[in-house]
Amino acid sequence: DQQVKQNSPSLSVQEGRISILNCDYTNSMFDYFLWYKKYPAEGPTFLISISSIKDKNEDGRFTVFLNKSAKHLSLHIVPSQPGDSAVYFCAASDAGGTSYGKLTFGQGTILTVHP
Amino acid sequence: ETGVTQTPRHLVMGMTNKKSLKCEQHLGHNAMYWYKQSAKKPLELMFVYSLEERVENNSVPSRFSPECPNSSHLFLHLHTLQPEDSALYLCASSREWGTGELFFGEGSRLTVL
């Protein structure tokens, strides 16, 4: 049973437009969420996070939105740039529970930004 | 450059071989992790070490044996693997066990023939 799902395996966007990557989760105990970005032949790198006490967190061109009632989070990239082309992983943790520090990852979404 | 270095980057081994993957972090972190990424599957946590003590073993078969001799080094010893163990093995570290921000190495691509 996959507790974190990224239902879109891929997304293609024109440069300058908005990229929206989605993630759904089933475990209501999750209270900390992260996005990681991965280029080919490199390990994932941390991008942005959000705690369940917030519904939005912004860092430059990247904004993460959390809808706890829908168990849904999304990553918005505005404006999208060709260098943003990568695999994006959503991850979740129940920081206060027994699996403290154990991140559950989604399958990833391949983002391609066309010039 | 994330401060986490993995060697080798690529490894091909037969099912009867014994090999090891190595991870070194230069970040002064206290927690280190092994993750497995198979094709079209999410990253799966295998092991967690905090202050050199194993704190998580995520039902991993015994043919995978981790070792953490100090807080900067982590090994994954491989013995009599199966072809389905072919995957990308990622090492990561974090300041403490439980802080969500993991710093990953580039991974070791393992192929078992």
CSV table of N, CA and C in Angstrom, one decimal, chain B residues 50 87 89:
chain,number,residue,atom,x,y,z
B,50,SER,N,22.0,6.1,13.7
B,50,SER,CA,22.1,7.3,14.4
B,50,SER,C,23.3,7.2,15.4
B,87,ALA,N,19.5,-2.3,-8.7
B,87,ALA,CA,18.9,-1.0,-8.4
B,87,ALA,C,19.9,0.1,-8.2
B,89,TYR,N,21.4,2.4,-5.3
B,89,TYR,CA,21.5,2.4,-3.9
B,89,TYR,C,22.0,3.8,-3.5
